């Protein structure tokens, strides 16, 4: 399972899908498992123009998917600290 984020609007252009976490899970056919990810404000930050971490408030698409091209995102709103 892979966790991807995308910031919809930012001061700098952000990747379309940015890998923020992954968990390898071995499953037998028909078997399921629960995977939990914790996403923090620091995980949504990037290096600003001054090189310091910057977590801009705004809308993020968050997806848990088997690959970078699969999965459906949900909307997450990051508010000002």
PDB file of N, CA and C in Angstrom:
ATOM      1  N   UNK A   1       0.854  -1.171   0.000  1.00  0.00           N
ATOM      2  CA  UNK A   1       0.000   0.000   0.000  1.00  0.00           C
ATOM      3  C   UNK A   1       0.892   1.222   0.000  1.00  0.00           C
ATOM      4  N   UNK A   2       0.532   2.209  -0.813  1.00  0.00           N
ATOM      5  CA  UNK A   2       1.326   3.426  -0.943  1.00  0.00           C
ATOM      6  C   UNK A   2       0.445   4.642  -0.657  1.00  0.00           C
ATOM      7  N   UNK A   3       1.007   5.624   0.048  1.00  0.00           N
ATOM      8  CA  UNK A   3       0.298   6.851   0.392  1.00  0.00           C
ATOM      9  C   UNK A   3       0.865   7.992  -0.441  1.00  0.00           C
ATOM     10  N   UNK A   4      -0.015   8.653  -1.206  1.00  0.00           N
ATOM     11  CA  UNK A   4       0.388   9.755  -2.070  1.00  0.00           C
ATOM     12  C   UNK A   4      -0.380  11.029  -1.696  1.00  0.00           C
ATOM     13  N   UNK A   5       0.292  12.182  -1.871  1.00  0.00           N
ATOM     14  CA  UNK A   5      -0.369  13.470  -1.674  1.00  0.00           C
ATOM     15  C   UNK A   5      -0.105  14.361  -2.882  1.00  0.00           C
ATOM     16  N   UNK A   6      -0.987  15.338  -3.049  1.00  0.00           N
ATOM     17  CA  UNK A   6      -0.806  16.380  -4.057  1.00  0.00           C
ATOM     18  C   UNK A   6      -1.446  17.652  -3.540  1.00  0.00           C
ATOM     19  N   UNK A   7      -0.661  18.723  -3.471  1.00  0.00           N
ATOM     20  CA  UNK A   7      -1.200  20.017  -3.054  1.00  0.00           C
ATOM     21  C   UNK A   7      -1.756  20.704  -4.288  1.00  0.00           C
ATOM     22  N   UNK A   8      -3.043  21.044  -4.241  1.00  0.00           N
ATOM     23  CA  UNK A   8      -3.721  21.611  -5.412  1.00  0.00           C
ATOM     24  C   UNK A   8      -3.186  22.978  -5.817  1.00  0.00           C
ATOM     25  N   UNK A   9      -2.917  23.844  -4.847  1.00  0.00           N
ATOM     26  CA  UNK A   9      -2.390  25.184  -5.137  1.00  0.00           C
ATOM     27  C   UNK A   9      -1.275  25.475  -4.137  1.00  0.00           C
ATOM     28  N   UNK A  10      -0.108  25.861  -4.642  1.00  0.00           N
ATOM     29  CA  UNK A  10       1.030  26.164  -3.773  1.00  0.00           C
ATOM     30  C   UNK A  10       1.860  27.270  -4.407  1.00  0.00           C
ATOM     31  N   UNK A  11       2.689  27.918  -3.610  1.00  0.00           N
ATOM     32  CA  UNK A  11       3.559  28.975  -4.110  1.00  0.00           C
ATOM     33  C   UNK A  11       4.557  28.420  -5.131  1.00  0.00           C
ATOM     34  N   UNK A  12       4.978  27.176  -4.953  1.00  0.00           N
ATOM     35  CA  UNK A  12       5.854  26.481  -5.895  1.00  0.00           C
ATOM     36  C   UNK A  12       5.097  25.299  -6.485  1.00  0.00           C
ATOM     37  N   UNK A  13       5.421  24.923  -7.711  1.00  0.00           N
ATOM     38  CA  UNK A  13       4.775  23.768  -8.339  1.00  0.00           C
ATOM     39  C   UNK A  13       5.163  22.512  -7.586  1.00  0.00           C
ATOM     40  N   UNK A  14       4.153  21.711  -7.222  1.00  0.00           N
ATOM     41  CA  UNK A  14       4.375  20.473  -6.476  1.00  0.00           C
ATOM     42  C   UNK A  14       4.145  19.277  -7.390  1.00  0.00           C
ATOM     43  N   UNK A  15       4.729  18.120  -7.069  1.00  0.00           N
ATOM     44  CA  UNK A  15       4.517  16.921  -7.881  1.00  0.00           C
ATOM     45  C   UNK A  15       3.028  16.544  -7.957  1.00  0.00           C
ATOM     46  N   UNK A  16       2.643  15.911  -9.052  1.00  0.00           N
ATOM     47  CA  UNK A  16       1.258  15.461  -9.215  1.00  0.00           C
ATOM     48  C   UNK A  16       0.925  14.404  -8.169  1.00  0.00           C
ATOM     49  N   UNK A  17       1.845  13.506  -7.899  1.00  0.00           N
ATOM     50  CA  UNK A  17       1.696  12.510  -6.832  1.00  0.00           C
ATOM     51  C   UNK A  17       3.030  12.391  -6.111  1.00  0.00           C
ATOM     52  N   UNK A  18       3.024  12.695  -4.824  1.00  0.00           N
ATOM     53  CA  UNK A  18       4.238  12.648  -4.021  1.00  0.00           C
ATOM     54  C   UNK A  18       4.101  11.523  -3.006  1.00  0.00           C
ATOM     55  N   UNK A  19       4.998  10.535  -3.090  1.00  0.00           N
ATOM     56  CA  UNK A  19       4.953   9.387  -2.179  1.00  0.00           C
ATOM     57  C   UNK A  19       5.316   9.840  -0.773  1.00  0.00           C
ATOM     58  N   UNK A  20       4.407   9.597   0.184  1.00  0.00           N
ATOM     59  CA  UNK A  20       4.627   9.993   1.570  1.00  0.00           C
ATOM     60  C   UNK A  20       4.729   8.811   2.521  1.00  0.00           C
ATOM     61  N   UNK A  21       4.406   7.615   2.048  1.00  0.00           N
ATOM     62  CA  UNK A  21       4.515   6.440   2.893  1.00  0.00           C
ATOM     63  C   UNK A  21       4.201   5.187   2.111  1.00  0.00           C
ATOM     64  N   UNK A  22       4.724   4.064   2.579  1.00  0.00           N
ATOM     65  CA  UNK A  22       4.397   2.785   1.954  1.00  0.00           C
ATOM     66  C   UNK A  22       4.499   1.691   2.995  1.00  0.00           C
ATOM     67  N   UNK A  23       3.756   0.634   2.776  1.00  0.00           N
ATOM     68  CA  UNK A  23       3.751  -0.519   3.676  1.00  0.00           C
ATOM     69  C   UNK A  23       3.607  -1.774   2.819  1.00  0.00           C
ATOM     70  N   UNK A  24       4.584  -2.653   2.910  1.00  0.00           N
ATOM     71  CA  UNK A  24       4.509  -3.928   2.189  1.00  0.00           C
ATOM     72  C   UNK A  24       3.617  -4.900   2.952  1.00  0.00           C
ATOM     73  N   UNK A  25       2.677  -5.502   2.245  1.00  0.00           N
ATOM     74  CA  UNK A  25       1.741  -6.436   2.857  1.00  0.00           C
ATOM     75  C   UNK A  25       1.673  -7.675   1.970  1.00  0.00           C
ATOM     76  N   UNK A  26       1.948  -8.834   2.530  1.00  0.00           N
ATOM     77  CA  UNK A  26       1.823 -10.096   1.794  1.00  0.00           C
ATOM     78  C   UNK A  26       0.430 -10.657   2.028  1.00  0.00           C
ATOM     79  N   UNK A  27      -0.307 -10.860   0.923  1.00  0.00           N
ATOM     80  CA  UNK A  27      -1.671 -11.376   1.016  1.00  0.00           C
ATOM     81  C   UNK A  27      -1.830 -12.620   0.163  1.00  0.00           C
ATOM     82  N   UNK A  28      -2.628 -13.527   0.643  1.00  0.00           N
ATOM     83  CA  UNK A  28      -3.029 -14.686  -0.144  1.00  0.00           C
ATOM     84  C   UNK A  28      -4.246 -14.282  -0.973  1.00  0.00           C
ATOM     85  N   UNK A  29      -4.546 -15.003  -2.068  1.00  0.00           N
ATOM     86  CA  UNK A  29      -5.726 -14.677  -2.872  1.00  0.00           C
ATOM     87  C   UNK A  29      -6.986 -14.598  -1.998  1.00  0.00           C
ATOM     88  N   UNK A  30      -7.738 -13.514  -2.145  1.00  0.00           N
ATOM     89  CA  UNK A  30      -8.967 -13.315  -1.392  1.00  0.00           C
ATOM     90  C   UNK A  30      -8.770 -12.758   0.010  1.00  0.00           C
ATOM     91  N   UNK A  31      -7.554 -12.645   0.451  1.00  0.00           N
ATOM     92  CA  UNK A  31      -7.251 -12.154   1.798  1.00  0.00           C
ATOM     93  C   UNK A  31      -7.210 -10.623   1.800  1.00  0.00           C
ATOM     94  N   UNK A  32      -7.583 -10.017   2.912  1.00  0.00           N
ATOM     95  CA  UNK A  32      -7.512  -8.567   3.067  1.00  0.00           C
ATOM     96  C   UNK A  32      -6.700  -8.226   4.314  1.00  0.00           C
ATOM     97  N   UNK A  33      -6.289  -6.981   4.385  1.00  0.00           N
ATOM     98  CA  UNK A  33      -5.555  -6.507   5.554  1.00  0.00           C
ATOM     99  C   UNK A  33      -5.846  -5.023   5.735  1.00  0.00           C
ATOM    100  N   UNK A  34      -5.687  -4.541   6.933  1.00  0.00           N
ATOM    101  CA  UNK A  34      -5.834  -3.121   7.229  1.00  0.00           C
ATOM    102  C   UNK A  34      -4.448  -2.516   7.381  1.00  0.00           C
ATOM    103  N   UNK A  35      -4.226  -1.412   6.692  1.00  0.00           N
ATOM    104  CA  UNK A  35      -2.966  -0.682   6.770  1.00  0.00           C
ATOM    105  C   UNK A  35      -3.300   0.722   7.257  1.00  0.00           C
ATOM    106  N   UNK A  36      -2.544   1.219   8.230  1.00  0.00           N
ATOM    107  CA  UNK A  36      -2.783   2.546   8.792  1.00  0.00           C
ATOM    108  C   UNK A  36      -1.584   3.442   8.509  1.00  0.00           C
ATOM    109  N   UNK A  37      -1.867   4.640   8.019  1.00  0.00           N
ATOM    110  CA  UNK A  37      -0.842   5.656   7.808  1.00  0.00           C
ATOM    111  C   UNK A  37      -1.176   6.860   8.680  1.00  0.00           C
ATOM    112  N   UNK A  38      -0.147   7.526   9.175  1.00  0.00           N
ATOM    113  CA  UNK A  38      -0.314   8.782   9.904  1.00  0.00           C
ATOM    114  C   UNK A  38       0.342   9.871   9.071  1.00  0.00           C
ATOM    115  N   UNK A  39      -0.436  10.889   8.749  1.00  0.00           N
ATOM    116  CA  UNK A  39       0.042  11.997   7.934  1.00  0.00           C
ATOM    117  C   UNK A  39       0.104  13.237   8.819  1.00  0.00           C
ATOM    118  N   UNK A  40       1.283  13.841   8.923  1.00  0.00           N
ATOM    119  CA  UNK A  40       1.474  15.011   9.782  1.00  0.00           C
ATOM    120  C   UNK A  40       1.640  16.283   8.938  1.00  0.00           C
ATOM    121  N   UNK A  41       1.578  17.418   9.602  1.00  0.00           N
ATOM    122  CA  UNK A  41       1.817  18.696   8.923  1.00  0.00           C
ATOM    123  C   UNK A  41       3.197  18.684   8.268  1.00  0.00           C
ATOM    124  N   UNK A  42       4.189  18.133   8.933  1.00  0.00           N
ATOM    125  CA  UNK A  42       5.546  18.069   8.377  1.00  0.00           C
ATOM    126  C   UNK A  42       5.588  17.249   7.089  1.00  0.00           C
ATOM    127  N   UNK A  43       4.737  16.231   6.985  1.00  0.00           N
ATOM    128  CA  UNK A  43       4.679  15.417   5.769  1.00  0.00           C
ATOM    129  C   UNK A  43       4.168  16.218   4.577  1.00  0.00           C
ATOM    130  N   UNK A  44       3.419  17.282   4.833  1.00  0.00           N
ATOM    131  CA  UNK A  44       2.837  18.096   3.768  1.00  0.00           C
ATOM    132  C   UNK A  44       3.696  19.323   3.441  1.00  0.00           C
ATOM    133  N   UNK A  45       4.809  19.474   4.127  1.00  0.00           N
ATOM    134  CA  UNK A  45       5.694  20.620   3.921  1.00  0.00           C
ATOM    135  C   UNK A  45       6.667  20.366   2.770  1.00  0.00           C
ATOM    136  N   UNK A  46       7.207  21.446   2.258  1.00  0.00           N
ATOM    137  CA  UNK A  46       8.266  21.385   1.243  1.00  0.00           C
ATOM    138  C   UNK A  46       9.272  22.487   1.553  1.00  0.00           C
ATOM    139  N   UNK A  47      10.417  22.455   0.894  1.00  0.00           N
ATOM    140  CA  UNK A  47      11.441  23.473   1.133  1.00  0.00           C
ATOM    141  C   UNK A  47      11.021  24.767   0.448  1.00  0.00           C
ATOM    142  N   UNK A  48      10.832  25.812   1.234  1.00  0.00           N
ATOM    143  CA  UNK A  48      10.458  27.115   0.700  1.00  0.00           C
ATOM    144  C   UNK A  48      11.642  27.792   0.025  1.00  0.00           C
ATOM    145  N   UNK A  49      11.427  29.003  -0.468  1.00  0.00           N
ATOM    146  CA  UNK A  49      12.472  29.750  -1.171  1.00  0.00           C
ATOM    147  C   UNK A  49      13.711  29.967  -0.309  1.00  0.00           C
ATOM    148  N   UNK A  50      13.524  30.024   1.023  1.00  0.00           N
ATOM    149  CA  UNK A  50      14.649  30.212   1.942  1.00  0.00           C
ATOM    150  C   UNK A  50      15.266  28.895   2.399  1.00  0.00           C
ATOM    151  N   UNK A  51      14.750  27.769   1.853  1.00  0.00           N
ATOM    152  CA  UNK A  51      15.275  26.452   2.203  1.00  0.00           C
ATOM    153  C   UNK A  51      14.658  25.861   3.453  1.00  0.00           C
ATOM    154  N   UNK A  52      13.796  26.600   4.122  1.00  0.00           N
ATOM    155  CA  UNK A  52      13.155  26.130   5.349  1.00  0.00           C
ATOM    156  C   UNK A  52      11.848  25.401   5.030  1.00  0.00           C
ATOM    157  N   UNK A  53      11.480  24.411   5.849  1.00  0.00           N
ATOM    158  CA  UNK A  53      10.214  23.698   5.608  1.00  0.00           C
ATOM    159  C   UNK A  53       9.018  24.649   5.673  1.00  0.00           C
ATOM    160  N   UNK A  54       8.116  24.487   4.703  1.00  0.00           N
ATOM    161  CA  UNK A  54       6.930  25.324   4.610  1.00  0.00           C
ATOM    162  C   UNK A  54       5.722  24.438   4.350  1.00  0.00           C
ATOM    163  N   UNK A  55       4.757  24.485   5.248  1.00  0.00           N
ATOM    164  CA  UNK A  55       3.498  23.743   5.074  1.00  0.00           C
ATOM    165  C   UNK A  55       2.407  24.784   4.851  1.00  0.00           C
ATOM    166  N   UNK A  56       2.080  25.033   3.597  1.00  0.00           N
ATOM    167  CA  UNK A  56       1.069  26.036   3.259  1.00  0.00           C
ATOM    168  C   UNK A  56      -0.327  25.485   3.494  1.00  0.00           C
ATOM    169  N   UNK A  57      -1.198  26.261   4.105  1.00  0.00           N
ATOM    170  CA  UNK A  57      -2.588  25.841   4.223  1.00  0.00           C
ATOM    171  C   UNK A  57      -3.197  25.681   2.832  1.00  0.00           C
ATOM    172  N   UNK A  58      -4.151  24.779   2.709  1.00  0.00           N
ATOM    173  CA  UNK A  58      -4.823  24.606   1.431  1.00  0.00           C
ATOM    174  C   UNK A  58      -5.355  23.206   1.251  1.00  0.00           C
ATOM    175  N   UNK A  59      -5.739  22.912   0.024  1.00  0.00           N
ATOM    176  CA  UNK A  59      -6.349  21.629  -0.332  1.00  0.00           C
ATOM    177  C   UNK A  59      -5.303  20.643  -0.837  1.00  0.00           C
ATOM    178  N   UNK A  60      -5.408  19.432  -0.342  1.00  0.00           N
ATOM    179  CA  UNK A  60      -4.530  18.341  -0.762  1.00  0.00           C
ATOM    180  C   UNK A  60      -5.387  17.157  -1.203  1.00  0.00           C
ATOM    181  N   UNK A  61      -4.966  16.491  -2.267  1.00  0.00           N
ATOM    182  CA  UNK A  61      -5.539  15.203  -2.620  1.00  0.00           C
ATOM    183  C   UNK A  61      -4.679  14.159  -1.928  1.00  0.00           C
ATOM    184  N   UNK A  62      -5.308  13.204  -1.255  1.00  0.00           N
ATOM    185  CA  UNK A  62      -4.600  12.135  -0.552  1.00  0.00           C
ATOM    186  C   UNK A  62      -5.150  10.815  -1.068  1.00  0.00           C
ATOM    187  N   UNK A  63      -4.251   9.913  -1.490  1.00  0.00           N
ATOM    188  CA  UNK A  63      -4.681   8.621  -2.025  1.00  0.00           C
ATOM    189  C   UNK A  63      -3.842   7.508  -1.429  1.00  0.00           C
ATOM    190  N   UNK A  64      -4.497   6.420  -1.087  1.00  0.00           N
ATOM    191  CA  UNK A  64      -3.812   5.182  -0.726  1.00  0.00           C
ATOM    192  C   UNK A  64      -4.084   4.229  -1.879  1.00  0.00           C
ATOM    193  N   UNK A  65      -3.012   3.761  -2.499  1.00  0.00           N
ATOM    194  CA  UNK A  65      -3.147   3.017  -3.746  1.00  0.00           C
ATOM    195  C   UNK A  65      -2.070   1.939  -3.856  1.00  0.00           C
ATOM    196  N   UNK A  66      -2.273   0.981  -4.760  1.00  0.00           N
ATOM    197  CA  UNK A  66      -1.256  -0.050  -4.963  1.00  0.00           C
ATOM    198  C   UNK A  66      -0.090   0.422  -5.828  1.00  0.00           C
ATOM    199  N   UNK A  67      -0.269   1.562  -6.537  1.00  0.00           N
ATOM    200  CA  UNK A  67       0.796   2.079  -7.394  1.00  0.00           C
ATOM    201  C   UNK A  67       0.582   3.578  -7.611  1.00  0.00           C
ATOM    202  N   UNK A  68       1.539   4.225  -8.275  1.00  0.00           N
ATOM    203  CA  UNK A  68       1.463   5.667  -8.507  1.00  0.00           C
ATOM    204  C   UNK A  68       0.374   6.049  -9.501  1.00  0.00           C
ATOM    205  N   UNK A  69      -0.132   5.103 -10.275  1.00  0.00           N
ATOM    206  CA  UNK A  69      -1.141   5.418 -11.291  1.00  0.00           C
ATOM    207  C   UNK A  69      -2.532   4.906 -10.930  1.00  0.00           C
ATOM    208  N   UNK A  70      -2.688   4.317  -9.768  1.00  0.00           N
ATOM    209  CA  UNK A  70      -3.975   3.743  -9.368  1.00  0.00           C
ATOM    210  C   UNK A  70      -4.517   4.480  -8.158  1.00  0.00           C
ATOM    211  N   UNK A  71      -5.739   4.139  -7.780  1.00  0.00           N
ATOM    212  CA  UNK A  71      -6.326   4.668  -6.563  1.00  0.00           C
ATOM    213  C   UNK A  71      -7.109   5.953  -6.783  1.00  0.00           C
ATOM    214  N   UNK A  72      -8.018   6.206  -5.876  1.00  0.00           N
ATOM    215  CA  UNK A  72      -8.861   7.391  -5.907  1.00  0.00           C
ATOM    216  C   UNK A  72      -8.522   8.246  -4.696  1.00  0.00           C
ATOM    217  N   UNK A  73      -8.362   9.544  -4.932  1.00  0.00           N
ATOM    218  CA  UNK A  73      -7.985  10.441  -3.857  1.00  0.00           C
ATOM    219  C   UNK A  73      -9.193  10.968  -3.095  1.00  0.00           C
ATOM    220  N   UNK A  74      -8.921  11.415  -1.891  1.00  0.00           N
ATOM    221  CA  UNK A  74      -9.897  12.130  -1.078  1.00  0.00           C
ATOM    222  C   UNK A  74      -9.321  13.511  -0.780  1.00  0.00           C
ATOM    223  N   UNK A  75     -10.175  14.446  -0.455  1.00  0.00           N
ATOM    224  CA  UNK A  75      -9.745  15.808  -0.192  1.00  0.00           C
ATOM    225  C   UNK A  75      -9.398  15.996   1.280  1.00  0.00           C
ATOM    226  N   UNK A  76      -8.257  16.639   1.532  1.00  0.00           N
ATOM    227  CA  UNK A  76      -7.836  16.980   2.880  1.00  0.00           C
ATOM    228  C   UNK A  76      -7.560  18.478   2.890  1.00  0.00           C
ATOM    229  N   UNK A  77      -8.065  19.183   3.880  1.00  0.00           N
ATOM    230  CA  UNK A  77      -7.816  20.617   4.015  1.00  0.00           C
ATOM    231  C   UNK A  77      -6.832  20.850   5.152  1.00  0.00           C
ATOM    232  N   UNK A  78      -5.703  21.472   4.839  1.00  0.00           N
ATOM    233  CA  UNK A  78      -4.730  21.839   5.866  1.00  0.00           C
ATOM    234  C   UNK A  78      -4.985  23.295   6.233  1.00  0.00           C
ATOM    235  N   UNK A  79      -5.251  23.541   7.502  1.00  0.00           N
ATOM    236  CA  UNK A  79      -5.538  24.893   7.971  1.00  0.00           C
ATOM    237  C   UNK A  79      -4.286  25.538   8.530  1.00  0.00           C
ATOM    238  N   UNK A  80      -4.298  26.831   8.634  1.00  0.00           N
ATOM    239  CA  UNK A  80      -3.162  27.568   9.184  1.00  0.00           C
ATOM    240  C   UNK A  80      -2.881  27.113  10.600  1.00  0.00           C
ATOM    241  N   UNK A  81      -1.615  27.054  10.957  1.00  0.00           N
ATOM    242  CA  UNK A  81      -1.209  26.587  12.292  1.00  0.00           C
ATOM    243  C   UNK A  81      -1.604  27.566  13.359  1.00  0.00           C
TER     244      UNK A  81
END
